[in-house]
mmCIF file of C-alpha atoms in Angstrom:
data_model
loop_
_atom_site.group_PDB
_atom_site.id
_atom_site.type_symbol
_atom_site.label_atom_id
_atom_site.label_comp_id
_atom_site.label_asym_id
_atom_site.label_seq_id
_atom_site.Cartn_x
_atom_site.Cartn_y
_atom_site.Cartn_z
ATOM 1 C CA UNK A 984 89.946 90.918 113.679
ATOM 2 C CA UNK A 985 92.723 88.628 112.455
ATOM 3 C CA UNK A 986 96.291 89.641 113.226
ATOM 4 C CA UNK A 987 99.545 89.138 111.361
ATOM 5 C CA UNK A 988 101.963 86.925 113.266
ATOM 6 C CA UNK A 989 105.439 88.366 113.605
ATOM 7 C CA UNK A 990 108.526 86.442 112.574
ATOM 8 C CA UNK A 991 112.008 87.106 111.271
ATOM 9 C CA UNK A 992 110.593 86.785 107.742
ATOM 10 C CA UNK A 993 108.453 89.850 108.476
ATOM 11 C CA UNK A 994 111.183 92.332 109.234
ATOM 12 C CA UNK A 995 111.060 95.252 111.607
ATOM 13 C CA UNK A 996 112.678 98.510 110.517
ATOM 14 C CA UNK A 997 115.257 100.828 112.099
ATOM 15 C CA UNK A 998 112.313 103.064 113.096
ATOM 16 C CA UNK A 999 109.913 100.423 114.459
ATOM 17 C CA UNK A 1000 110.551 101.413 118.090
ATOM 18 C CA UNK A 1001 109.495 104.980 117.292
ATOM 19 C CA UNK A 1002 106.471 103.833 115.308
ATOM 20 C CA UNK A 1003 105.265 101.690 118.197
ATOM 21 C CA UNK A 1004 105.842 104.448 120.754
ATOM 22 C CA UNK A 1005 103.759 106.767 118.533
ATOM 23 C CA UNK A 1006 100.779 104.415 118.845
ATOM 24 C CA UNK A 1007 100.588 102.777 115.420
ATOM 25 C CA UNK A 1008 97.208 101.078 114.959
ATOM 26 C CA UNK A 1009 97.710 99.156 111.730
ATOM 27 C CA UNK A 1010 100.321 97.682 109.427
ATOM 28 C CA UNK A 1011 100.522 96.151 105.996
ATOM 29 C CA UNK A 1012 103.287 93.913 104.659
ATOM 30 C CA UNK A 1013 105.480 95.531 102.020
ATOM 31 C CA UNK A 1014 108.734 94.078 100.725
ATOM 32 C CA UNK A 1015 108.630 91.556 103.596
ATOM 33 C CA UNK A 1016 108.622 94.406 106.131
ATOM 34 C CA UNK A 1017 106.137 96.235 108.351
ATOM 35 C CA UNK A 1018 104.654 99.389 106.819
ATOM 36 C CA UNK A 1019 102.389 101.482 109.101
ATOM 37 C CA UNK A 1020 98.954 102.248 107.638
ATOM 38 C CA UNK A 1021 97.231 104.283 110.382
ATOM 39 C CA UNK A 1022 98.038 106.084 113.626
ATOM 40 C CA UNK A 1023 95.024 108.042 114.935
ATOM 41 C CA UNK A 1024 92.613 107.249 112.094
ATOM 42 C CA UNK A 1025 92.969 107.389 108.327
ATOM 43 C CA UNK A 1026 90.847 110.559 108.255
ATOM 44 C CA UNK A 1027 92.653 112.270 111.163
ATOM 45 C CA UNK A 1028 96.026 111.350 109.672
ATOM 46 C CA UNK A 1029 94.818 112.749 106.320
ATOM 47 C CA UNK A 1030 93.835 116.154 107.744
ATOM 48 C CA UNK A 1031 97.048 116.386 109.758
ATOM 49 C CA UNK A 1032 99.214 115.532 106.739
ATOM 50 C CA UNK A 1033 97.617 118.391 104.802
ATOM 51 C CA UNK A 1034 98.070 120.939 107.576
ATOM 52 C CA UNK A 1035 101.265 120.201 109.507
ATOM 53 C CA UNK A 1036 104.179 117.774 109.163
ATOM 54 C CA UNK A 1037 104.654 114.046 109.588
ATOM 55 C CA UNK A 1038 107.591 111.679 109.888
ATOM 56 C CA UNK A 1039 107.084 108.425 107.994
ATOM 57 C CA UNK A 1040 108.830 105.087 108.421
ATOM 58 C CA UNK A 1041 109.194 104.089 104.773
ATOM 59 C CA UNK A 1042 112.136 101.751 105.274
ATOM 60 C CA UNK A 1043 110.066 99.274 103.247
ATOM 61 C CA UNK A 1044 111.316 101.178 100.197
ATOM 62 C CA UNK A 1045 114.260 98.805 100.067
ATOM 63 C CA UNK A 1046 117.303 99.856 98.087
ATOM 64 C CA UNK A 1047 118.943 97.826 95.377
ATOM 65 C CA UNK A 1048 122.507 99.067 95.009
ATOM 66 C CA UNK A 1049 124.104 98.733 91.587
ATOM 67 C CA UNK A 1050 127.778 99.618 91.389
ATOM 68 C CA UNK A 1051 130.685 98.907 89.089
ATOM 69 C CA UNK A 1052 131.837 99.697 85.552
ATOM 70 C CA UNK A 1053 128.652 98.307 83.960
ATOM 71 C CA UNK A 1054 126.246 99.984 86.394
ATOM 72 C CA UNK A 1055 125.002 102.523 83.846
ATOM 73 C CA UNK A 1056 124.482 99.847 81.202
ATOM 74 C CA UNK A 1057 122.493 97.677 83.610
ATOM 75 C CA UNK A 1058 120.369 100.617 84.754
ATOM 76 C CA UNK A 1059 119.386 101.388 81.168
ATOM 77 C CA UNK A 1060 118.494 97.734 80.592
ATOM 78 C CA UNK A 1061 115.951 97.977 83.403
ATOM 79 C CA UNK A 1062 113.897 100.960 82.233
ATOM 80 C CA UNK A 1063 112.456 102.470 79.053
ATOM 81 C CA UNK A 1064 113.314 105.924 80.381
ATOM 82 C CA UNK A 1065 116.391 107.385 78.704
ATOM 83 C CA UNK A 1066 118.982 107.830 81.465
ATOM 84 C CA UNK A 1067 121.714 109.528 79.455
ATOM 85 C CA UNK A 1068 120.987 112.950 80.952
ATOM 86 C CA UNK A 1069 121.023 111.666 84.530
ATOM 87 C CA UNK A 1070 123.801 113.050 86.716
ATOM 88 C CA UNK A 1071 124.925 112.588 90.321
ATOM 89 C CA UNK A 1072 122.600 114.611 92.608
ATOM 90 C CA UNK A 1073 119.569 113.565 90.542
ATOM 91 C CA UNK A 1074 116.681 111.218 91.295
ATOM 92 C CA UNK A 1075 114.654 109.741 88.434
ATOM 93 C CA UNK A 1076 111.271 108.045 88.528
ATOM 94 C CA UNK A 1077 111.940 104.943 86.441
ATOM 95 C CA UNK A 1078 109.249 102.424 85.472
ATOM 96 C CA UNK A 1079 111.003 99.060 85.134
ATOM 97 C CA UNK A 1080 109.752 96.393 82.740
ATOM 98 C CA UNK A 1081 110.298 92.801 81.672
ATOM 99 C CA UNK A 1082 110.820 91.455 78.157
ATOM 100 C CA UNK A 1083 107.109 91.858 77.341
ATOM 101 C CA UNK A 1084 107.026 95.484 78.474
ATOM 102 C CA UNK A 1085 105.087 94.531 81.611
ATOM 103 C CA UNK A 1086 105.856 96.593 84.694
ATOM 104 C CA UNK A 1087 107.992 94.942 87.365
ATOM 105 C CA UNK A 1088 108.256 97.976 89.630
ATOM 106 C CA UNK A 1089 108.095 101.782 89.585
ATOM 107 C CA UNK A 1090 111.020 102.850 91.744
ATOM 108 C CA UNK A 1091 112.960 106.051 92.213
ATOM 109 C CA UNK A 1092 116.580 105.735 91.095
ATOM 110 C CA UNK A 1093 119.232 107.777 92.889
ATOM 111 C CA UNK A 1094 122.482 108.317 91.006
ATOM 112 C CA UNK A 1095 125.244 108.493 93.604
ATOM 113 C CA UNK A 1096 128.144 108.439 91.145
ATOM 114 C CA UNK A 1097 128.864 107.557 87.534
ATOM 115 C CA UNK A 1098 129.119 103.903 88.502
ATOM 116 C CA UNK A 1099 126.832 103.678 91.544
ATOM 117 C CA UNK A 1100 123.050 103.829 91.917
ATOM 118 C CA UNK A 1101 120.396 103.109 94.515
ATOM 119 C CA UNK A 1102 117.054 101.871 93.225
ATOM 120 C CA UNK A 1103 114.364 102.656 95.829
ATOM 121 C CA UNK A 1104 111.784 100.015 95.071
ATOM 122 C CA UNK A 1105 108.035 99.573 95.422
ATOM 123 C CA UNK A 1106 106.563 96.281 96.613
ATOM 124 C CA UNK A 1107 108.151 93.507 94.526
ATOM 125 C CA UNK A 1108 111.306 91.395 94.667
ATOM 126 C CA UNK A 1109 113.136 93.447 92.064
ATOM 127 C CA UNK A 1110 116.539 92.563 93.558
ATOM 128 C CA UNK A 1111 116.371 89.060 92.071
ATOM 129 C CA UNK A 1112 115.487 90.286 88.572
ATOM 130 C CA UNK A 1113 118.419 92.707 88.607
ATOM 131 C CA UNK A 1114 120.838 90.117 89.986
ATOM 132 C CA UNK A 1115 119.678 87.640 87.346
ATOM 133 C CA UNK A 1116 120.336 90.075 84.515
ATOM 134 C CA UNK A 1117 123.746 90.977 85.900
ATOM 135 C CA UNK A 1118 124.802 87.357 86.312
ATOM 136 C CA UNK A 1119 123.271 86.050 83.096
ATOM 137 C CA UNK A 1120 124.979 88.735 81.000
ATOM 138 C CA UNK A 1121 128.245 88.554 82.983
ATOM 139 C CA UNK A 1122 128.159 92.283 83.648
ATOM 140 C CA UNK A 1123 130.985 93.849 85.642
ATOM 141 C CA UNK A 1124 128.722 95.059 88.420
ATOM 142 C CA UNK A 1125 127.790 94.273 92.018
ATOM 143 C CA UNK A 1126 124.094 94.102 92.918
ATOM 144 C CA UNK A 1127 123.015 93.954 96.558
ATOM 145 C CA UNK A 1128 120.663 95.351 99.204
ATOM 146 C CA UNK A 1129 122.578 97.862 101.335
ATOM 147 C CA UNK A 1130 121.732 98.811 104.924
ATOM 148 C CA UNK A 1131 119.828 101.915 103.796
ATOM 149 C CA UNK A 1132 116.356 102.795 105.095
ATOM 150 C CA UNK A 1133 114.354 105.810 103.910
ATOM 151 C CA UNK A 1134 112.591 108.084 106.395
ATOM 152 C CA UNK A 1135 110.157 110.613 104.951
ATOM 153 C CA UNK A 1136 109.298 114.124 106.156
ATOM 154 C CA UNK A 1137 105.997 115.150 104.543
ATOM 155 C CA UNK A 1138 103.534 118.010 104.856
ATOM 156 C CA UNK A 1139 103.345 121.817 104.481
ATOM 157 C CA UNK A 1140 105.810 122.341 107.346
ATOM 158 C CA UNK A 1141 108.334 119.794 106.074
ATOM 159 C CA UNK A 1142 110.850 122.421 104.944
ATOM 160 C CA UNK A 1143 110.936 124.040 108.370
ATOM 161 C CA UNK A 1144 111.391 120.739 110.183
ATOM 162 C CA UNK A 1145 114.087 119.496 107.826
ATOM 163 C CA UNK A 1146 115.950 122.803 108.104
ATOM 164 C CA UNK A 1147 116.003 122.555 111.899
ATOM 165 C CA UNK A 1148 117.726 119.164 111.715
ATOM 166 C CA UNK A 1149 119.849 119.416 108.554
ATOM 167 C CA UNK A 1150 120.383 123.176 108.193
ATOM 168 C CA UNK A 1151 118.796 125.857 106.022
ATOM 169 C CA UNK A 1152 120.592 124.668 102.868
ATOM 170 C CA UNK A 1153 118.142 121.763 102.647
ATOM 171 C CA UNK A 1154 115.441 124.275 101.653
ATOM 172 C CA UNK A 1155 117.278 124.918 98.367
ATOM 173 C CA UNK A 1156 116.879 121.355 97.093
ATOM 174 C CA UNK A 1157 114.874 121.165 93.884
ATOM 175 C CA UNK A 1158 112.279 118.464 93.281
ATOM 176 C CA UNK A 1159 113.891 115.086 92.636
ATOM 177 C CA UNK A 1160 117.332 116.379 93.557
ATOM 178 C CA UNK A 1161 119.333 115.338 96.573
ATOM 179 C CA UNK A 1162 122.201 116.597 98.674
ATOM 180 C CA UNK A 1163 124.383 115.247 101.441
ATOM 181 C CA UNK A 1164 123.728 116.789 104.830
ATOM 182 C CA UNK A 1165 125.339 116.264 108.203
ATOM 183 C CA UNK A 1166 123.473 114.646 111.062
ATOM 184 C CA UNK A 1167 125.466 113.995 114.232
ATOM 185 C CA UNK A 1168 128.645 113.471 112.236
ATOM 186 C CA UNK A 1169 126.979 111.266 109.610
ATOM 187 C CA UNK A 1170 126.559 112.369 106.007
ATOM 188 C CA UNK A 1171 123.018 111.531 104.924
ATOM 189 C CA UNK A 1172 121.476 111.639 101.463
ATOM 190 C CA UNK A 1173 118.376 113.875 101.623
ATOM 191 C CA UNK A 1174 116.137 114.122 98.532
ATOM 192 C CA UNK A 1175 113.178 116.380 97.846
ATOM 193 C CA UNK A 1176 110.690 113.624 97.112
ATOM 194 C CA UNK A 1177 108.034 111.502 98.804
ATOM 195 C CA UNK A 1178 104.822 109.553 98.361
ATOM 196 C CA UNK A 1179 102.446 112.456 98.921
ATOM 197 C CA UNK A 1180 101.415 115.623 97.106
ATOM 198 C CA UNK A 1181 102.031 117.749 100.206
ATOM 199 C CA UNK A 1182 105.749 118.111 99.593
ATOM 200 C CA UNK A 1183 108.736 117.120 101.654
ATOM 201 C CA UNK A 1184 111.847 115.011 101.787
ATOM 202 C CA UNK A 1185 113.108 111.466 101.959
ATOM 203 C CA UNK A 1186 116.221 110.792 104.017
ATOM 204 C CA UNK A 1187 118.214 107.729 102.995
ATOM 205 C CA UNK A 1188 119.473 106.595 106.395
ATOM 206 C CA UNK A 1189 122.635 104.538 106.050
ATOM 207 C CA UNK A 1190 123.156 102.205 108.990
ATOM 208 C CA UNK A 1191 120.366 100.735 111.113
ATOM 209 C CA UNK A 1192 121.948 102.243 114.226
ATOM 210 C CA UNK A 1193 121.275 105.758 112.901
ATOM 211 C CA UNK A 1194 117.537 105.232 112.509
ATOM 212 C CA UNK A 1195 116.175 106.048 115.951
ATOM 213 C CA UNK A 1196 118.574 108.954 116.646
ATOM 214 C CA UNK A 1197 117.239 110.705 113.518
ATOM 215 C CA UNK A 1198 113.620 109.801 114.338
ATOM 216 C CA UNK A 1199 113.977 111.225 117.846
ATOM 217 C CA UNK A 1200 115.733 114.371 116.622
ATOM 218 C CA UNK A 1201 112.937 115.118 114.138
ATOM 219 C CA UNK A 1202 110.253 114.546 116.757
ATOM 220 C CA UNK A 1203 111.996 116.815 119.234
ATOM 221 C CA UNK A 1204 112.721 119.557 116.690
ATOM 222 C CA UNK A 1205 109.125 119.571 115.459
ATOM 223 C CA UNK A 1206 107.210 119.776 118.731
ATOM 224 C CA UNK A 1207 105.970 123.302 118.085
ATOM 225 C CA UNK A 1208 105.182 122.376 114.451
ATOM 226 C CA UNK A 1209 102.716 119.718 115.624
ATOM 227 C CA UNK A 1210 104.864 116.932 114.189
ATOM 228 C CA UNK A 1211 103.346 113.447 114.325
ATOM 229 C CA UNK A 1212 104.315 110.006 113.160
ATOM 230 C CA UNK A 1213 102.497 109.305 109.924
ATOM 231 C CA UNK A 1214 102.442 107.039 106.912
ATOM 232 C CA UNK A 1215 101.378 107.060 103.278
ATOM 233 C CA UNK A 1216 97.706 108.014 103.418
ATOM 234 C CA UNK A 1217 95.216 106.109 101.295
ATOM 235 C CA UNK A 1218 92.883 109.076 100.776
ATOM 236 C CA UNK A 1219 95.571 111.624 99.967
ATOM 237 C CA UNK A 1220 97.424 109.369 97.530
ATOM 238 C CA UNK A 1221 94.256 108.582 95.560
ATOM 239 C CA UNK A 1222 93.313 112.269 95.422
ATOM 240 C CA UNK A 1223 96.767 112.972 94.017
ATOM 241 C CA UNK A 1224 96.778 110.081 91.559
ATOM 242 C CA UNK A 1225 99.788 108.414 93.169
ATOM 243 C CA UNK A 1226 99.761 104.841 91.933
ATOM 244 C CA UNK A 1227 100.476 101.821 94.109
ATOM 245 C CA UNK A 1228 102.386 99.008 92.434
ATOM 246 C CA UNK A 1229 100.531 95.748 92.992
ATOM 247 C CA UNK A 1230 97.258 97.621 93.443
ATOM 248 C CA UNK A 1231 96.848 99.959 90.481
ATOM 249 C CA UNK A 1232 99.247 98.285 88.051
ATOM 250 C CA UNK A 1233 101.372 95.157 87.887
ATOM 251 C CA UNK A 1234 103.268 92.942 85.446
ATOM 252 C CA UNK A 1235 100.161 92.646 83.278
ATOM 253 C CA UNK A 1236 100.312 96.386 82.525
ATOM 254 C CA UNK A 1237 102.675 98.445 80.427
ATOM 255 C CA UNK A 1238 103.862 101.859 81.659
ATOM 256 C CA UNK A 1239 101.596 103.438 79.023
ATOM 257 C CA UNK A 1240 98.551 101.728 80.507
ATOM 258 C CA UNK A 1241 99.571 103.057 83.916
ATOM 259 C CA UNK A 1242 99.663 106.592 82.509
ATOM 260 C CA UNK A 1243 103.457 106.666 82.694
ATOM 261 C CA UNK A 1244 104.178 107.025 78.996
ATOM 262 C CA UNK A 1245 105.910 110.366 79.627
ATOM 263 C CA UNK A 1246 108.645 108.428 81.448
ATOM 264 C CA UNK A 1247 109.242 106.158 78.463
ATOM 265 C CA UNK A 1248 111.742 107.147 75.788
ATOM 266 C CA UNK A 1249 111.608 103.919 73.827
ATOM 267 C CA UNK A 1250 113.207 105.410 70.709
ATOM 268 C CA UNK A 1251 116.347 106.393 72.596
ATOM 269 C CA UNK A 1252 116.428 104.021 75.595
ATOM 270 C CA UNK A 1253 118.811 101.727 73.738
ATOM 271 C CA UNK A 1254 119.365 98.435 75.508
ATOM 272 C CA UNK A 1255 116.180 98.441 77.584
ATOM 273 C CA UNK A 1256 114.745 94.967 78.100
ATOM 274 C CA UNK A 1257 111.244 95.080 76.675
ATOM 275 C CA UNK A 1258 112.017 98.001 74.361
ATOM 276 C CA UNK A 1259 110.779 96.218 71.228
ATOM 277 C CA UNK A 1260 107.453 95.408 72.860
ATOM 278 C CA UNK A 1261 107.019 98.979 74.061
ATOM 279 C CA UNK A 1262 107.856 100.511 70.681
ATOM 280 C CA UNK A 1263 104.596 99.106 69.324
ATOM 281 C CA UNK A 1264 102.608 100.309 72.361
ATOM 282 C CA UNK A 1265 104.219 103.735 72.085
ATOM 283 C CA UNK A 1266 103.230 103.999 68.429
ATOM 284 C CA UNK A 1267 99.696 102.584 68.636
ATOM 285 C CA UNK A 1268 98.785 103.719 72.150
ATOM 286 C CA UNK A 1269 97.231 101.640 74.923
ATOM 287 C CA UNK A 1270 93.709 100.219 74.749
ATOM 288 C CA UNK A 1271 93.179 100.750 78.483
ATOM 289 C CA UNK A 1272 94.624 103.253 80.913
ATOM 290 C CA UNK A 1273 94.496 104.487 84.503
ATOM 291 C CA UNK A 1274 91.746 107.007 85.176
ATOM 292 C CA UNK A 1275 90.295 108.870 88.165
ATOM 293 C CA UNK A 1276 86.703 108.011 89.056
ATOM 294 C CA UNK A 1277 84.040 109.375 91.391
ATOM 295 C CA UNK A 1278 81.803 106.729 92.936
ATOM 296 C CA UNK A 1279 78.547 107.443 94.760
ATOM 297 C CA UNK A 1280 77.367 105.601 97.855
ATOM 298 C CA UNK A 1281 78.558 103.990 101.060
ATOM 299 C CA UNK A 1282 81.378 101.806 99.768
ATOM 300 C CA UNK A 1283 83.071 98.861 101.472
ATOM 301 C CA UNK A 1284 86.898 98.717 101.699
ATOM 302 C CA UNK A 1285 88.513 98.214 98.298
ATOM 303 C CA UNK A 1286 90.466 95.065 99.112
ATOM 304 C CA UNK A 1287 89.897 93.484 95.689
ATOM 305 C CA UNK A 1288 89.463 94.689 92.099
ATOM 306 C CA UNK A 1289 85.939 95.968 91.442
ATOM 307 C CA UNK A 1290 84.623 95.418 87.900
ATOM 308 C CA UNK A 1291 83.606 98.570 86.023
ATOM 309 C CA UNK A 1292 80.529 97.795 83.981
ATOM 310 C CA UNK A 1293 78.513 99.307 81.170
ATOM 311 C CA UNK A 1294 75.398 97.183 81.263
ATOM 312 C CA UNK A 1295 76.553 93.585 80.931
ATOM 313 C CA UNK A 1296 79.969 94.538 79.501
ATOM 314 C CA UNK A 1297 83.037 94.930 81.717
ATOM 315 C CA UNK A 1298 85.059 97.967 80.678
ATOM 316 C CA UNK A 1299 87.658 98.093 83.434
ATOM 317 C CA UNK A 1300 88.321 97.673 87.133
ATOM 318 C CA UNK A 1301 88.588 99.958 90.162
ATOM 319 C CA UNK A 1302 91.839 99.201 91.967
ATOM 320 C CA UNK A 1303 91.894 101.768 94.821
ATOM 321 C CA UNK A 1304 89.115 103.753 96.492
ATOM 322 C CA UNK A 1305 88.480 105.882 99.568
ATOM 323 C CA UNK A 1306 86.068 108.507 100.870
ATOM 324 C CA UNK A 1307 87.515 112.015 100.517
ATOM 325 C CA UNK A 1308 86.471 114.443 103.269
ATOM 326 C CA UNK A 1309 87.743 117.467 101.356
ATOM 327 C CA UNK A 1310 86.027 116.638 98.064
ATOM 328 C CA UNK A 1311 82.965 114.986 99.630
ATOM 329 C CA UNK A 1312 82.947 112.006 97.296
ATOM 330 C CA UNK A 1313 84.454 108.572 96.941
ATOM 331 C CA UNK A 1314 87.681 109.047 95.002
ATOM 332 C CA UNK A 1315 89.034 106.111 93.070
ATOM 333 C CA UNK A 1316 91.699 104.893 90.665
ATOM 334 C CA UNK A 1317 90.742 102.451 87.942
ATOM 335 C CA UNK A 1318 92.034 100.851 84.763
ATOM 336 C CA UNK A 1319 89.483 101.758 82.078
ATOM 337 C CA UNK A 1320 89.145 100.700 78.447
ATOM 338 C CA UNK A 1321 89.549 103.416 75.825
ATOM 339 C CA UNK A 1322 85.881 103.144 74.840
ATOM 340 C CA UNK A 1323 84.887 104.463 78.271
ATOM 341 C CA UNK A 1324 87.830 106.488 79.570
ATOM 342 C CA UNK A 1325 86.630 109.942 78.465
ATOM 343 C CA UNK A 1326 85.731 112.363 81.256
ATOM 344 C CA UNK A 1327 82.093 112.386 82.390
ATOM 345 C CA UNK A 1328 81.463 108.839 81.141
ATOM 346 C CA UNK A 1329 78.892 107.129 83.370
ATOM 347 C CA UNK A 1330 79.594 103.558 84.486
ATOM 348 C CA UNK A 1331 78.696 101.161 87.302
ATOM 349 C CA UNK A 1332 81.103 99.680 89.818
ATOM 350 C CA UNK A 1333 80.420 96.195 91.203
ATOM 351 C CA UNK A 1334 81.648 95.760 94.785
ATOM 352 C CA UNK A 1335 81.236 93.030 97.393
ATOM 353 C CA UNK A 1336 78.484 95.211 98.890
ATOM 354 C CA UNK A 1337 76.553 95.833 95.672
ATOM 355 C CA UNK A 1338 76.565 97.970 92.545
ATOM 356 C CA UNK A 1339 77.291 101.718 92.723
ATOM 357 C CA UNK A 1340 77.065 104.456 90.075
ATOM 358 C CA UNK A 1341 80.328 106.130 89.055
ATOM 359 C CA UNK A 1342 81.673 108.650 86.575
ATOM 360 C CA UNK A 1343 85.103 109.056 85.020
ATOM 361 C CA UNK A 1344 86.665 112.221 86.397
ATOM 362 C CA UNK A 1345 88.535 114.686 84.176
ATOM 363 C CA UNK A 1346 91.626 114.723 86.383
ATOM 364 C CA UNK A 1347 92.804 113.632 89.773
ATOM 365 C CA UNK A 1348 91.933 115.963 92.606
ATOM 366 C CA UNK A 1349 95.325 117.448 93.537
#
């Protein structure tokens, strides 16, 4: 099995020591950093995530900080979501697009103040796009990557674990809201959010030196809760329809094609780059869109796009797939043309190991 050679270009995280001590077995590269992919096994990690609580090193969700008098204007330029109702203490899921309406990223934006935001990015170099807009338009704003690294607490017992470390008030956080909570004299931003459907929190750890103290405190406080190191789980995220930028959508797709039209307010998102292009898509609708699929058979790993076929005609592509123990089928995410995206439509999926029958599912599984 080939290995990835380490270098300073492939950055460790503030939690890497804890990840290694927990016995990480696999990594991927995400935003030029190490992202764990498996600890015990993908299936064991999946069952544990659904039954207990895990601590995830998601420092790869790099932050782009935007601050200054024009911060709000620049934020609205980046996304077709109308941000006028956003207030400090809120997090917004904000698809970000280029001038053609193609998706550049699908981050979570955290509004820290009227003139200060963190943009918690998926896997793309969004920092350079934002800096380019700010410089090219001579906006009165500073754009940089701060020393902020998210750590996630996910699973059914996440509330109990977070309360033991940050106090019972953390339980009162609403979804996509955040508060500031004390940890060893440090004020940390804790949001009710995360890349799973099991519920939990993301802690925005300011200062690399604070990473391992928080990791160790969570592990110690959660011993009797069966806490384990974990990571975003391939099976669970597909079941829940959680999209992966670069896998399930990219710059060739509009937010509407990615099923994110509900986050687009193109009529009122005045100033958004790409707004004109998206107005047409919003009016006419997409011709292809993300769908859930069930695939039969013993599938290989989905490390490439698999054509979805109806006879000799390609009608889409499967972009993520995994075997679900709970639903006893291969669950998948695909981009499917409108002619074939209705539920219960039978198609074939062409993989590197052969052709397998599939059907468009009515919904995702969670």
